Amino acid sequence: MQIYKVGGAVRDRLLGKPVTDIDWVVVGATTEEMLAKGFRPVGADFPVFLHPKSGEEYALARTERKSGRGYGGFTFHASPEVTLEEDLIRRDLTINAMAEDDQQNLTDPYHGQRDLEARLLRHVSPAFAEDPLRVLRVARFAARYAGLGFTVAPETLELMRQLSESGELEALTAERSWKEISRALMEDQPRVFIEVLRECGALKVLMPEVDALFGVPQPEAHHPEIDTGVHTLSVLEQAARHKQPLTVRWACLLHDLGKGLTPEEEWPRHIAHEHKGLKLIKAVNERFKAPKDCQELALLVGEYHTHGHRALELKPSTLLELLQSFDVYRRPQRFEEFIAACEMDARGRKGLEQRSYPQADYLRGAANAARTVAVQPLLEKGFKGPELGEAIKRERLKALKAYKDAASA
Ligand code: CTP
């Protein structure tokens, strides 16, 4: 049997990037031989094994034939006769279809190295269409390598367009899609992920609620960029630039979905878009089974981002409601993430990227003021049950009034 390093490990070494996990392909071996060498099988009928010591993935060279819709519809053909070239041709991109032996000799039948130099994400063969997840993968790689000057080859974009129109994307599971989306959002240029998906028509299928924001105007006084889709991309860009976590990036992407529902006669104003957007945010959250913290923050940011911007004008009672909605006493981190998302929203506007955001410290100060209210003295006064709750609220309101007075003095 011959063993080769393949895929991302080869690509990233040639790009001079750090290699984190290594995938191997094994040519000329049978399942029985692998088991005899102590490799552990990954799945019942999947020809992939884990190395007994390193735990790295070793896959038998295989060809794939599509037998049905979606990812479930695969049959694998792995046998010792399958050649390295046959294995590589069914991979997604030429830059991912190179192999290297233990002497670092490169096997590159589909010109991955040439495309690395040309900074092109190009599919290897029509077999690309066998796995629709690759539409998301290409968009993710575009986001990751945009800084190096990579773009999607026109013929690959065309194939992605056909796949998006064919209805194949709808067969993807929530788990596989979310894995790509969440990784893509954490790249340096997540806006490129959304842009590429939009360009090939996949955004309309995956997140029609986000796609609908393009072409929707906002008032120029607050939004010099005018277009809501462009604004959303800029907010995401700010979130990446400020190294925000996934929760914040997800919330940034979804915060203005309600603006896509405004009747054209009301443009460019979007009355109550915060509230109207909630059902759309919920739908997207559920479609991809986003983790609970991402779901929660997206809904809270959707509902309250305008409160964040108007923080300095809010009445103490409204401030208190905001803090209560965030359960800021037990979940301080989530409130910090809300503040961050509001700040990214304020900066994701043309020409306003560097603006200061005094609302952030003001909101932090308000949370601290409300937190200073001690429960013990109220217990000692004999409050309990719902009355205790009311008493705590009254004290917090007092603290917030004092805070606001001091801040505006
Ligand atoms: N691959 C593919 N189609 C997929 C998934 C993977 O062709 N839908 C192939 C590619 O050759 C890829 C390799 O399997 O390079 C390994 O896949 P994976 O580990 O998911 O990605 P990497 O290319 O290693 O990239 P990353 O750095 O994002 O992990």
Tab-separated table of C-alpha atoms and ligand atoms in Angstrom:
chain	number	residue	atom	x	y	z
A	1	MET	CA	0.000	0.000	0.000
A	2	GLN	CA	1.071	3.584	-0.601
A	3	ILE	CA	0.169	6.399	1.737
A	4	TYR	CA	-0.158	10.062	0.736
A	5	LYS	CA	-0.892	13.274	2.516
A	6	VAL	CA	-3.850	14.965	0.756
A	7	GLY	CA	-6.199	17.931	0.782
A	8	GLY	CA	-5.836	20.889	3.104
A	9	ALA	CA	-2.493	19.829	4.567
A	10	VAL	CA	-0.807	19.923	1.148
A	11	ARG	CA	-2.603	23.112	0.125
A	12	ASP	CA	-1.723	24.986	3.289
A	13	ARG	CA	1.912	23.889	3.276
A	14	LEU	CA	2.271	25.219	-0.279
A	15	LEU	CA	0.584	28.451	0.791
A	16	GLY	CA	2.978	28.747	3.700
A	17	LYS	CA	0.097	28.500	6.168
A	18	PRO	CA	0.171	26.471	9.371
A	19	VAL	CA	-1.128	22.932	8.924
A	20	THR	CA	-3.426	21.826	11.720
A	21	ASP	CA	-4.919	18.499	10.744
A	22	ILE	CA	-3.582	16.082	8.207
A	23	ASP	CA	-5.707	13.810	6.013
A	24	TRP	CA	-4.162	10.750	4.420
A	25	VAL	CA	-5.204	8.617	1.488
A	26	VAL	CA	-4.213	4.976	1.200
A	27	VAL	CA	-3.847	3.411	-2.238
A	28	GLY	CA	-3.715	-0.328	-2.837
A	29	ALA	CA	-5.088	-1.531	0.484
A	30	THR	CA	-8.183	-3.361	1.672
A	31	THR	CA	-10.241	-2.781	4.793
A	32	GLU	CA	-8.913	-6.063	6.205
A	33	GLU	CA	-5.294	-4.953	5.766
A	34	MET	CA	-6.022	-1.665	7.520
A	35	LEU	CA	-7.686	-3.432	10.437
A	36	ALA	CA	-4.777	-5.860	10.641
A	37	LYS	CA	-2.426	-2.890	11.053
A	38	GLY	CA	-4.435	-1.657	14.005
A	39	PHE	CA	-6.353	1.172	12.292
A	40	ARG	CA	-9.768	1.848	13.798
A	41	PRO	CA	-12.712	2.147	11.396
A	42	VAL	CA	-14.660	5.422	11.621
A	43	GLY	CA	-18.042	4.238	10.393
A	44	ALA	CA	-19.621	0.941	9.466
A	45	ASP	CA	-19.518	1.321	5.689
A	46	PHE	CA	-17.289	4.334	5.285
A	47	PRO	CA	-13.743	3.487	4.140
A	48	VAL	CA	-12.095	5.863	6.616
A	49	PHE	CA	-9.873	4.811	9.518
A	50	LEU	CA	-8.111	6.446	12.423
A	51	HIS	CA	-4.415	5.861	12.931
A	52	PRO	CA	-3.866	3.759	16.098
A	53	LYS	CA	-1.385	6.306	17.519
A	54	SER	CA	-1.820	9.739	15.876
A	55	GLY	CA	-5.614	9.522	15.542
A	56	GLU	CA	-5.312	11.115	12.073
A	57	GLU	CA	-7.740	10.159	9.321
A	58	TYR	CA	-6.703	7.626	6.707
A	59	ALA	CA	-9.157	7.077	3.854
A	60	LEU	CA	-8.944	4.297	1.311
A	61	ALA	CA	-8.677	5.710	-2.196
A	62	ARG	CA	-12.205	5.721	-3.502
A	63	THR	CA	-14.483	6.766	-6.259
A	64	GLU	CA	-17.934	8.021	-5.480
A	65	ARG	CA	-21.039	7.584	-7.472
A	66	LYS	CA	-24.130	9.505	-6.741
A	67	SER	CA	-27.188	7.388	-6.208
A	68	GLY	CA	-29.735	9.818	-4.829
A	69	ARG	CA	-30.455	13.299	-3.610
A	70	GLY	CA	-28.409	14.933	-0.899
A	71	TYR	CA	-25.517	13.700	1.123
A	72	GLY	CA	-27.205	10.469	2.156
A	73	GLY	CA	-27.380	9.420	-1.450
A	74	PHE	CA	-23.813	8.263	-1.864
A	75	THR	CA	-22.401	4.902	-2.659
A	76	PHE	CA	-18.701	4.510	-2.046
A	77	HIS	CA	-16.504	2.383	-4.160
A	78	ALA	CA	-13.215	1.707	-2.440
A	79	SER	CA	-10.921	-1.028	-3.639
A	80	PRO	CA	-7.181	-1.617	-3.958
A	81	GLU	CA	-7.498	-0.949	-7.716
A	82	VAL	CA	-8.612	2.663	-7.302
A	83	THR	CA	-5.681	4.887	-8.276
A	84	LEU	CA	-4.539	8.091	-6.626
A	85	GLU	CA	-5.644	10.097	-9.687
A	86	GLU	CA	-9.103	8.537	-9.555
A	87	ASP	CA	-9.393	9.477	-5.915
A	88	LEU	CA	-8.225	13.051	-6.478
A	89	ILE	CA	-10.558	13.749	-9.400
A	90	ARG	CA	-13.662	13.418	-7.233
A	91	ARG	CA	-12.492	16.099	-4.796
A	92	ASP	CA	-13.914	19.608	-4.667
A	93	LEU	CA	-11.212	22.077	-5.714
A	94	THR	CA	-7.969	21.692	-7.649
A	95	ILE	CA	-6.070	23.269	-4.757
A	96	ASN	CA	-7.520	20.533	-2.514
A	97	ALA	CA	-6.754	17.746	-4.985
A	98	MET	CA	-2.999	17.439	-4.578
A	99	ALA	CA	-1.179	14.600	-2.831
A	100	GLU	CA	2.287	14.311	-1.350
A	101	ASP	CA	4.327	11.221	-0.481
A	102	ASP	CA	6.679	10.962	2.479
A	103	GLN	CA	9.479	12.537	0.390
A	104	GLN	CA	7.266	15.587	-0.292
A	105	ASN	CA	6.932	14.558	-3.964
A	106	LEU	CA	3.801	16.232	-5.263
A	107	THR	CA	1.123	14.465	-7.314
A	108	ASP	CA	-0.896	17.207	-8.950
A	109	PRO	CA	-2.775	15.856	-11.976
A	110	TYR	CA	-5.411	18.617	-11.967
A	111	HIS	CA	-3.035	21.585	-11.690
A	112	GLY	CA	-3.743	22.668	-8.148
A	113	GLN	CA	-0.367	24.330	-7.894
A	114	ARG	CA	-1.063	26.408	-10.986
A	115	ASP	CA	-4.376	27.531	-9.480
A	116	LEU	CA	-2.690	28.322	-6.169
A	117	GLU	CA	-0.381	30.647	-8.039
A	118	ALA	CA	-3.251	32.119	-10.058
A	119	ARG	CA	-5.232	32.497	-6.799
A	120	LEU	CA	-8.182	30.598	-8.242
A	121	LEU	CA	-10.736	28.395	-6.532
A	122	ARG	CA	-11.572	26.041	-9.373
A	123	HIS	CA	-13.515	22.777	-9.271
A	124	VAL	CA	-11.687	19.635	-10.356
A	125	SER	CA	-14.350	17.966	-12.457
A	126	PRO	CA	-18.132	17.657	-12.887
A	127	ALA	CA	-18.018	15.320	-9.853
A	128	PHE	CA	-18.045	18.554	-7.849
A	129	ALA	CA	-21.838	18.437	-8.164
A	130	GLU	CA	-22.034	15.179	-6.225
A	131	ASP	CA	-21.952	17.045	-2.933
A	132	PRO	CA	-23.938	20.305	-2.797
A	133	LEU	CA	-22.219	21.250	0.469
A	134	ARG	CA	-19.306	22.224	-1.742
A	135	VAL	CA	-21.162	25.392	-2.719
A	136	LEU	CA	-20.790	26.498	0.895
A	137	ARG	CA	-17.252	25.172	1.107
A	138	VAL	CA	-16.103	27.206	-1.888
A	139	ALA	CA	-17.714	30.332	-0.432
A	140	ARG	CA	-15.946	29.594	2.857
A	141	PHE	CA	-12.565	29.147	1.162
A	142	ALA	CA	-13.205	32.391	-0.727
A	143	ALA	CA	-13.734	34.120	2.638
A	144	ARG	CA	-10.623	32.541	4.102
A	145	TYR	CA	-8.255	33.278	1.243
A	146	ALA	CA	-9.700	36.596	0.038
A	147	GLY	CA	-6.849	38.357	1.785
A	148	LEU	CA	-4.404	36.420	-0.392
A	149	GLY	CA	-6.242	37.518	-3.511
A	150	PHE	CA	-8.187	34.320	-4.248
A	151	THR	CA	-11.394	34.434	-6.277
A	152	VAL	CA	-13.813	31.793	-7.532
A	153	ALA	CA	-13.187	30.709	-11.141
A	154	PRO	CA	-16.084	31.785	-13.396
A	155	GLU	CA	-16.822	28.199	-14.498
A	156	THR	CA	-16.976	27.080	-10.862
A	157	LEU	CA	-19.310	29.915	-9.996
A	158	GLU	CA	-21.494	28.816	-12.904
A	159	LEU	CA	-21.589	25.254	-11.590
A	160	MET	CA	-22.453	26.582	-8.125
A	161	ARG	CA	-25.257	28.575	-9.733
A	162	GLN	CA	-26.638	25.469	-11.407
A	163	LEU	CA	-26.460	23.517	-8.155
A	164	SER	CA	-28.239	26.310	-6.298
A	165	GLU	CA	-31.017	26.404	-8.896
A	166	SER	CA	-31.407	22.633	-8.966
A	167	GLY	CA	-32.876	22.404	-5.469
A	168	GLU	CA	-29.967	20.253	-4.276
A	169	LEU	CA	-29.034	22.687	-1.493
A	170	GLU	CA	-32.348	22.041	0.186
A	171	ALA	CA	-31.299	18.449	0.789
A	172	LEU	CA	-28.355	19.503	2.986
A	173	THR	CA	-28.728	18.729	6.672
A	174	ALA	CA	-28.802	21.576	9.176
A	175	GLU	CA	-25.698	20.190	10.881
A	176	ARG	CA	-23.517	20.115	7.773
A	177	SER	CA	-24.644	23.574	6.666
A	178	TRP	CA	-24.137	25.101	10.110
A	179	LYS	CA	-20.639	23.698	10.323
A	180	GLU	CA	-19.716	25.520	7.114
A	181	ILE	CA	-21.600	28.710	8.009
A	182	SER	CA	-20.099	28.954	11.480
A	183	ARG	CA	-16.578	28.306	10.211
A	184	ALA	CA	-17.034	30.816	7.401
A	185	LEU	CA	-18.289	33.504	9.782
A	186	MET	CA	-15.124	33.059	11.850
A	187	GLU	CA	-12.841	33.665	8.861
A	188	ASP	CA	-11.084	37.010	8.413
A	189	GLN	CA	-13.464	38.174	5.667
A	190	PRO	CA	-16.849	36.598	6.375
A	191	ARG	CA	-18.577	39.133	4.137
A	192	VAL	CA	-16.985	37.378	1.162
A	193	PHE	CA	-18.776	34.159	2.181
A	194	ILE	CA	-22.152	35.910	1.957
A	195	GLU	CA	-21.162	37.733	-1.245
A	196	VAL	CA	-20.152	34.534	-3.022
A	197	LEU	CA	-23.307	32.736	-1.876
A	198	ARG	CA	-25.337	35.641	-3.160
A	199	GLU	CA	-23.527	35.754	-6.475
A	200	CYS	CA	-24.277	32.111	-7.234
A	201	GLY	CA	-27.873	32.265	-6.043
A	202	ALA	CA	-27.288	30.071	-2.988
A	203	LEU	CA	-28.086	32.827	-0.502
A	204	LYS	CA	-31.618	33.038	-1.893
A	205	VAL	CA	-32.050	29.341	-1.140
A	206	LEU	CA	-30.224	29.118	2.193
A	207	MET	CA	-31.122	32.456	3.778
A	208	PRO	CA	-33.733	34.219	1.649
A	209	GLU	CA	-34.274	36.576	4.608
A	210	VAL	CA	-30.714	37.916	4.233
A	211	ASP	CA	-30.854	37.908	0.433
A	212	ALA	CA	-34.006	40.054	0.587
A	213	LEU	CA	-32.101	42.908	2.262
A	214	PHE	CA	-30.213	43.776	-0.916
A	215	GLY	CA	-31.986	46.561	-2.763
A	216	VAL	CA	-33.845	47.747	0.348
A	217	PRO	CA	-32.997	51.403	1.102
A	218	GLN	CA	-32.542	52.988	4.528
A	219	PRO	CA	-32.501	56.721	5.413
A	220	GLU	CA	-29.274	58.253	4.188
A	221	ALA	CA	-28.868	60.420	7.294
A	222	HIS	CA	-28.120	57.373	9.447
A	223	HIS	CA	-27.025	55.053	6.677
A	224	PRO	CA	-24.831	56.760	4.068
A	225	GLU	CA	-24.473	53.354	2.342
A	226	ILE	CA	-28.295	53.304	1.952
A	227	ASP	CA	-28.652	49.627	0.957
A	228	THR	CA	-29.577	47.315	3.848
A	229	GLY	CA	-27.711	44.340	2.360
A	230	VAL	CA	-24.544	46.404	1.967
A	231	HIS	CA	-24.960	47.619	5.544
A	232	THR	CA	-25.331	44.052	6.824
A	233	LEU	CA	-22.110	43.020	5.089
A	234	SER	CA	-20.294	46.013	6.567
A	235	VAL	CA	-21.512	45.161	10.062
A	236	LEU	CA	-20.202	41.644	9.597
A	237	GLU	CA	-16.932	43.057	8.340
A	238	GLN	CA	-16.603	45.229	11.439
A	239	ALA	CA	-17.324	42.212	13.639
A	240	ALA	CA	-14.491	40.300	11.964
A	241	ARG	CA	-12.152	43.272	12.148
A	242	HIS	CA	-12.820	43.534	15.877
A	243	LYS	CA	-12.338	39.775	16.328
A	244	GLN	CA	-15.820	39.250	17.719
A	245	PRO	CA	-16.940	35.736	18.673
A	246	LEU	CA	-19.348	33.645	16.606
A	247	THR	CA	-22.389	34.679	18.671
A	248	VAL	CA	-21.811	38.352	17.837
A	249	ARG	CA	-21.093	37.665	14.157
A	250	TRP	CA	-24.274	35.608	13.826
A	251	ALA	CA	-26.296	38.358	15.525
A	252	CYS	CA	-24.736	40.962	13.226
A	253	LEU	CA	-25.768	39.002	10.147
A	254	LEU	CA	-29.374	38.718	11.291
A	255	HIS	CA	-29.990	41.955	13.193
A	256	ASP	CA	-31.900	43.830	10.466
A	257	LEU	CA	-33.922	41.031	8.844
A	258	GLY	CA	-37.129	42.894	9.657
A	259	LYS	CA	-36.193	45.588	7.129
A	260	GLY	CA	-36.794	43.074	4.367
A	261	LEU	CA	-40.476	43.016	5.343
A	262	THR	CA	-41.134	46.776	5.107
A	263	PRO	CA	-43.711	47.599	2.400
A	264	GLU	CA	-42.068	49.617	-0.384
A	265	GLU	CA	-44.403	52.587	0.228
A	266	GLU	CA	-42.785	53.017	3.649
A	267	TRP	CA	-39.183	53.010	2.371
A	268	PRO	CA	-36.655	54.218	3.391
A	269	ARG	CA	-38.141	54.125	6.915
A	270	HIS	CA	-38.513	50.832	8.737
A	271	ILE	CA	-40.954	51.313	11.546
A	272	ALA	CA	-40.817	48.536	14.158
A	273	HIS	CA	-38.415	46.468	12.045
A	274	GLU	CA	-36.811	45.216	15.257
A	275	HIS	CA	-39.945	43.429	16.347
A	276	LYS	CA	-41.046	42.370	12.854
A	277	GLY	CA	-37.709	40.718	12.256
A	278	LEU	CA	-37.957	38.353	15.203
A	279	LYS	CA	-39.934	35.660	13.424
A	280	LEU	CA	-37.439	35.710	10.557
A	281	ILE	CA	-34.467	35.462	12.929
A	282	LYS	CA	-36.187	32.545	14.635
A	283	ALA	CA	-36.751	30.825	11.307
A	284	VAL	CA	-33.092	31.147	10.258
A	285	ASN	CA	-31.909	30.057	13.703
A	286	GLU	CA	-34.033	26.950	13.529
A	287	ARG	CA	-33.274	26.158	9.905
A	288	PHE	CA	-29.606	25.682	10.757
A	289	LYS	CA	-30.103	24.502	14.328
A	290	ALA	CA	-27.696	27.209	15.458
A	291	PRO	CA	-26.344	26.671	18.992
A	292	LYS	CA	-28.465	28.105	21.794
A	293	ASP	CA	-26.129	31.014	22.598
A	294	CYS	CA	-26.112	32.117	18.930
A	295	GLN	CA	-29.902	31.838	18.700
A	296	GLU	CA	-30.483	33.807	21.893
A	297	LEU	CA	-28.102	36.631	21.107
A	298	ALA	CA	-29.427	37.026	17.542
A	299	LEU	CA	-32.985	37.408	18.862
A	300	LEU	CA	-31.976	39.840	21.606
A	301	VAL	CA	-29.846	41.964	19.281
A	302	GLY	CA	-32.641	41.906	16.697
A	303	GLU	CA	-35.131	43.176	19.229
A	304	TYR	CA	-33.002	45.681	21.138
A	305	HIS	CA	-30.266	47.080	18.890
A	306	THR	CA	-32.077	50.406	18.489
A	307	HIS	CA	-32.302	50.644	22.283
A	308	GLY	CA	-28.540	50.192	22.327
A	309	HIS	CA	-28.037	53.107	19.942
A	310	ARG	CA	-30.418	55.317	21.912
A	311	ALA	CA	-29.011	54.264	25.272
A	312	LEU	CA	-28.205	57.798	26.421
A	313	GLU	CA	-31.763	58.958	25.775
A	314	LEU	CA	-33.555	56.010	27.360
A	315	LYS	CA	-35.713	56.627	30.406
A	316	PRO	CA	-34.477	54.816	33.531
A	317	SER	CA	-37.523	52.542	33.371
A	318	THR	CA	-36.707	51.548	29.772
A	319	LEU	CA	-33.081	50.995	30.706
A	320	LEU	CA	-34.250	48.741	33.508
A	321	GLU	CA	-36.466	46.741	31.143
A	322	LEU	CA	-33.522	46.314	28.801
A	323	LEU	CA	-31.275	45.058	31.588
A	324	GLN	CA	-34.000	42.714	32.834
A	325	SER	CA	-34.549	41.320	29.321
A	326	PHE	CA	-30.888	40.422	29.175
A	327	ASP	CA	-30.892	39.008	32.712
A	328	VAL	CA	-27.774	41.070	33.034
A	329	TYR	CA	-27.318	40.098	36.673
A	330	ARG	CA	-26.739	36.448	35.910
A	331	ARG	CA	-25.572	36.740	32.283
A	332	PRO	CA	-23.079	39.638	32.162
A	333	GLN	CA	-21.208	38.164	29.203
A	334	ARG	CA	-24.308	38.065	27.021
A	335	PHE	CA	-24.903	41.784	27.668
A	336	GLU	CA	-21.297	42.514	26.667
A	337	GLU	CA	-21.923	40.657	23.411
A	338	PHE	CA	-25.072	42.695	22.832
A	339	ILE	CA	-23.091	45.905	23.325
A	340	ALA	CA	-20.455	44.654	20.899
A	341	ALA	CA	-23.064	43.828	18.254
A	342	CYS	CA	-24.639	47.299	18.632
A	343	GLU	CA	-21.229	48.888	18.249
A	344	MET	CA	-20.526	46.882	15.086
A	345	ASP	CA	-23.939	47.918	13.753
A	346	ALA	CA	-23.115	51.573	14.393
A	347	ARG	CA	-19.748	51.262	12.660
A	348	GLY	CA	-20.899	49.133	9.744
A	349	ARG	CA	-21.933	52.263	7.884
A	350	LYS	CA	-20.170	54.023	5.064
A	351	GLY	CA	-17.687	56.577	6.352
A	352	LEU	CA	-18.595	55.917	10.004
A	353	GLU	CA	-16.303	52.937	10.599
A	354	GLN	CA	-14.143	54.850	13.086
A	355	ARG	CA	-16.894	56.641	14.976
A	356	SER	CA	-16.864	56.496	18.733
A	357	TYR	CA	-19.656	54.666	20.506
A	358	PRO	CA	-20.185	56.220	23.932
A	359	GLN	CA	-23.333	54.100	24.301
A	360	ALA	CA	-21.109	51.109	25.090
A	361	ASP	CA	-19.646	52.506	28.319
A	362	TYR	CA	-22.942	54.079	29.238
A	363	LEU	CA	-24.683	50.702	29.009
A	364	ARG	CA	-21.921	49.027	31.011
A	365	GLY	CA	-22.257	51.720	33.660
A	366	ALA	CA	-26.013	51.232	33.785
A	367	ALA	CA	-25.609	47.486	34.249
A	368	ASN	CA	-23.149	48.099	37.065
A	369	ALA	CA	-25.466	50.586	38.727
A	370	ALA	CA	-28.347	48.108	38.645
A	371	ARG	CA	-26.074	45.376	39.972
A	372	THR	CA	-25.080	47.395	43.031
A	373	VAL	CA	-28.536	46.905	44.508
A	374	ALA	CA	-28.075	44.472	47.365
A	375	VAL	CA	-30.781	41.957	48.140
A	376	GLN	CA	-29.805	41.249	51.748
A	377	PRO	CA	-31.083	44.543	53.260
A	378	LEU	CA	-34.432	43.988	51.538
A	379	LEU	CA	-34.669	40.491	52.966
A	380	GLU	CA	-33.898	41.926	56.369
A	381	LYS	CA	-36.755	44.387	55.925
A	382	GLY	CA	-39.013	41.351	55.552
A	383	PHE	CA	-39.686	41.359	51.803
A	384	LYS	CA	-40.266	37.968	50.249
A	385	GLY	CA	-41.756	36.309	47.154
A	386	PRO	CA	-43.154	38.605	44.451
A	387	GLU	CA	-42.911	41.598	46.811
A	388	LEU	CA	-39.193	41.049	47.108
A	389	GLY	CA	-38.964	41.057	43.318
A	390	GLU	CA	-40.855	44.343	43.166
A	391	ALA	CA	-38.682	45.875	45.883
A	392	ILE	CA	-35.490	44.896	44.053
A	393	LYS	CA	-36.871	46.440	40.863
A	394	ARG	CA	-37.728	49.684	42.678
A	395	GLU	CA	-34.220	49.902	44.102
A	396	ARG	CA	-32.655	49.210	40.728
A	397	LEU	CA	-34.795	51.897	39.160
A	398	LYS	CA	-33.621	54.335	41.796
A	399	ALA	CA	-30.023	53.387	41.109
A	400	LEU	CA	-30.546	53.897	37.380
A	401	LYS	CA	-32.148	57.307	37.917
A	402	ALA	CA	-29.153	58.362	39.978
A	403	TYR	CA	-26.829	56.953	37.346
A	404	LYS	CA	-28.549	58.833	34.535
A	405	ASP	CA	-28.593	62.077	36.512
A	406	ALA	CA	-24.904	61.756	37.306
A	407	ALA	CA	-24.064	60.958	33.670
A	408	SER	CA	-25.933	63.970	32.316
A	409	ALA	CA	-24.702	66.362	35.001
B	1	CTP	N1	-13.363	17.156	0.312
B	1	CTP	C1	-14.148	17.252	-0.809
B	1	CTP	N2	-15.485	17.540	-0.701
B	1	CTP	C2	-16.031	17.765	0.513
B	1	CTP	C3	-15.252	17.673	1.667
B	1	CTP	C4	-13.896	17.382	1.540
B	1	CTP	O1	-13.653	17.060	-1.911
B	1	CTP	N3	-17.329	18.049	0.597
B	1	CTP	C5	-11.934	16.771	0.166
B	1	CTP	C6	-11.011	17.897	-0.245
B	1	CTP	O2	-9.980	17.313	-1.024
B	1	CTP	C7	-10.456	18.392	1.066
B	1	CTP	C8	-10.321	17.086	1.841
B	1	CTP	O3	-11.441	16.298	1.406
B	1	CTP	O4	-9.225	19.030	0.922
B	1	CTP	C9	-10.347	17.264	3.349
B	1	CTP	O5	-11.538	17.889	3.739
B	1	CTP	P1	-11.644	18.811	5.014
B	1	CTP	O6	-10.786	18.271	6.100
B	1	CTP	O7	-13.078	19.023	5.270
B	1	CTP	O8	-11.109	20.210	4.517
B	1	CTP	P2	-9.671	20.792	4.253
B	1	CTP	O9	-9.461	20.912	2.795
B	1	CTP	O10	-8.638	20.062	5.041
B	1	CTP	O11	-9.850	22.280	4.724
B	1	CTP	P3	-9.931	22.936	6.147
B	1	CTP	O12	-8.637	23.639	6.278
B	1	CTP	O13	-11.069	23.876	5.999
B	1	CTP	O14	-10.191	21.869	7.154
